[in-house]
Amino acid sequence: MTKQRWINKMMRVTMGVLLCIFLVGVGRNIYVAADAPSNVLFISSYSYSFDSVPDQVEGIKSVLDEKYVNYDLEFMDTKRFNSGRNYENYYDFLNYRLSSRKPYDVIIVGDDNALQFLLDHEDTLVKDVPVVFLGINDMNRVTDATSRPNYTGIYEEMSVEENIELAMQLQPGLKEIVAIYDNTRTGIGEYEAFMAVRHQYPDIQFSGINYSEVSRLEFEERLSTLDHSQALMYLSMIENNMQQVITVDEAVQEIVRLTETVVYTPTIGGSGKGLLGGYSVSYFEHGRLAAQMAVDIIQGKNLKDIPVITESPNQYIIDYNVLMQHGLDENKLPEETILINAPEPFFDSIRWLLLPALLVIIILTMISALMFVDNRRKRLTAIDLQEKNDELTSLYEELTAQEEELRAQYEELEDHRQELIKSRRKYKELAYTDVLTGLNNRVYLYKILEREFRNEKKSGVLFFVDLDNFKYINDSFGHILGDEVLRVIGHRLRNIMDEDTIVIRIGGDEFVLANFSDSNEINHQDFLDQVNACLEEMVTIGEQEIFASGSIGIVAFPEHGKTAEELIRKADIAMYQAKENGKGQAVYYNDFMGANATNLMGIQNNIRFAIERDQFELYLQPQISVKDQSLVSFEGLIRWNVPGEGVISPGDFIPIAEQLGLIHRIGRWVYQEAFSSIQRIEEELGRTLKIAVNVSAMEITRPHFTQEFIELLELHQVQPNKLIIELTESVFLEAAERHIDTLKWLQDIGIEIHLDDFGTGYSSLNYLRLLPIDVVKLDRDFIKDITVNEKQADLTESLIHIIHNLGKTVIAEGVETEDQLNMLQQMSCDIIQGYYYAKPMTLDEALDFAKKSQAI
């Protein structure tokens, strides 16, 4: 064999080896398509732009694409359009679509609203199609769904404890964790889960910021004052206090802009965008597991053999840049933590070069082998030189990469520094600026007034302007147009400003104009004419033409005051006098405008006299057991018997007593009368009948309420289990959220807690399960029409069953007819109260009633 033929043969072998390597590299991308007869429908509660949805969709596609399953995607977009009309339109669309095509093999639903939508329309939309759900964080809804034959899926559990443990590990000096949440169903539920674990961490203070209930300025001020001993837990921030919806990205940008403290999140939303992250829900994994369940169903697996996954597939996801920014120790992270935005290792950055480099080495090796016999010395020299060259090249590339990385880090730090300077400058501007109109705010007014007061030669006039009937503009045209009216008027008033005049919006529809002078020569009327011209000129917004007027209170300084507080208070009094005079007027303050305050003082004295002169009476109304018609307790109802005027209902004087701070004295009188009545009933009847008394939120939230209550019980020698405390629905919710420990303490010492007037407020049925309630009293509005309104009767019966299922007793108020009593007996109501048995009565009349009831 000649040398040339031998070389040709070796080249063919080399090409064969290279072809094999190429086929190995690309062979894994070759597949054989299969038939795809199956169809799956995915319905998301939100839009594709919502933070969790793309990962859910990618997780679903990763399984269905591999199994060649056709799928359609639908988005309800309820986060932005959460209205009944949106649900109705979507139902019509989906019903038409499903009725016009072959049924889907499986339906996958994402998040709570979509699942509830299918549950509500199961008969028309779902029928017998299997449903797989994911992203459901309401276990009650999961239980409801899985009680039906064709539902299974994955429960999304928020990992609160793991994130708290992570925060304590990364921040050893942590003293407080502040949760950001809102009034959405998800926000309230996640905040309750957050607060539910606080007892496990006694050294950490737990608190919350409700984004739906604080103003933008309050929110910014709260976040900007957080320090490194505190941490933020981002739960939900979708709806602000003006019921405006923002995206997750907008919420994250807002948080990052306002605070320098560490922000954890139990969801992937916000990770990689400025938040540190945490032990988060993996939406991709949720989607992948749901799709795998759908494939198992398509392949014939029985739905009963596919259990609900209740352990949410969560994982630690941490933003490396944020970790470094706050100087946190990376070594304290769990081993399974996924770091995002971490600098790529050098080896990974050149991994794509390995295969080409390997091919080059093989080719060089083969060529070197061909020339080995007659060129061994040159081959060894060339290899040695090549290896050194590769080493130097690698070292050069590594140094270049490090230089670029350091330059990028420097530029990033410089950008952060500039952003910090801008943020501080912006914060100073916002501190003195009204966001809506761009005018200066109340804080700026106080600052300027106090400065001017220090100049004894300065004098001036302050005009306090309040727009008349502005509420009707908001009610008629909406708050958006109302805000535009305020902007227009604010702009007009700004034109009055000069070097001696400032214009302020202090809140709502109120403006203040202050004119300063080094002399007393200020033409009040000319200035007032300019203000009225701004107010009375027609405001045109779009096609709406609006006319406004204002009531103006005028004070002069230093004659009417030498402090900002005193001056504004007197201007406000003069303004209200202008409104009382018929509105659209200007009134100068005088010292005789204190009539209203004097009148309130007179009412305060009358209430004090009523307590001292025994003008209050405690009436008792019986509460009767439905089961055996026996008397079980009384409700105590206060009445004010004014000599010469007759009996005054508590609805007429209790609100005034609360306003004047006298409700505590009235409450103490009611408790003492109830204790005395209990003792007398025991003496004359030989048995105990409990008495229920109403307690206001102002009483139960007083700092020393529990101590004073114990002292009263001991003074009258009454056992706590002989008393019932009633709180109305709105008062109960207000007190319970801030003082739940006080309510639990009352319950623990034996006092029954009754929820009064249930159904008149906006509380969730979930409160009945979570809060310390023994008895629920259905408001009379539920009872009055149950004999003539079938839907009202069905609603009342359903409520009674729900309350019974929660292990609580039901009292029906306002029962006045035998037909109502009979229907409530059929509904299994426990106790009846109303005029059918007796009106509220004195203690003596109540004793006679009890004796007759006992005799029967």
Short mmCIF file of N, CA, C and O in Angstrom, two decimals, residues 324 591 721:
data_model
loop_
_atom_site.label_atom_id
_atom_site.label_comp_id
_atom_site.label_asym_id
_atom_site.label_seq_id
_atom_site.Cartn_x
_atom_site.Cartn_y
_atom_site.Cartn_z
N MET A 324 -26.46 40.04 47.43
CA MET A 324 -25.20 40.76 47.58
C MET A 324 -25.44 42.22 47.97
O MET A 324 -24.69 42.80 48.75
N ASP A 591 -65.22 85.83 67.56
CA ASP A 591 -65.12 85.01 68.77
C ASP A 591 -66.44 84.40 69.21
O ASP A 591 -66.49 83.70 70.22
N ASN A 721 -69.56 33.13 83.69
CA ASN A 721 -70.41 32.32 82.81
C ASN A 721 -71.89 32.68 82.89
O ASN A 721 -72.73 32.06 82.24
#
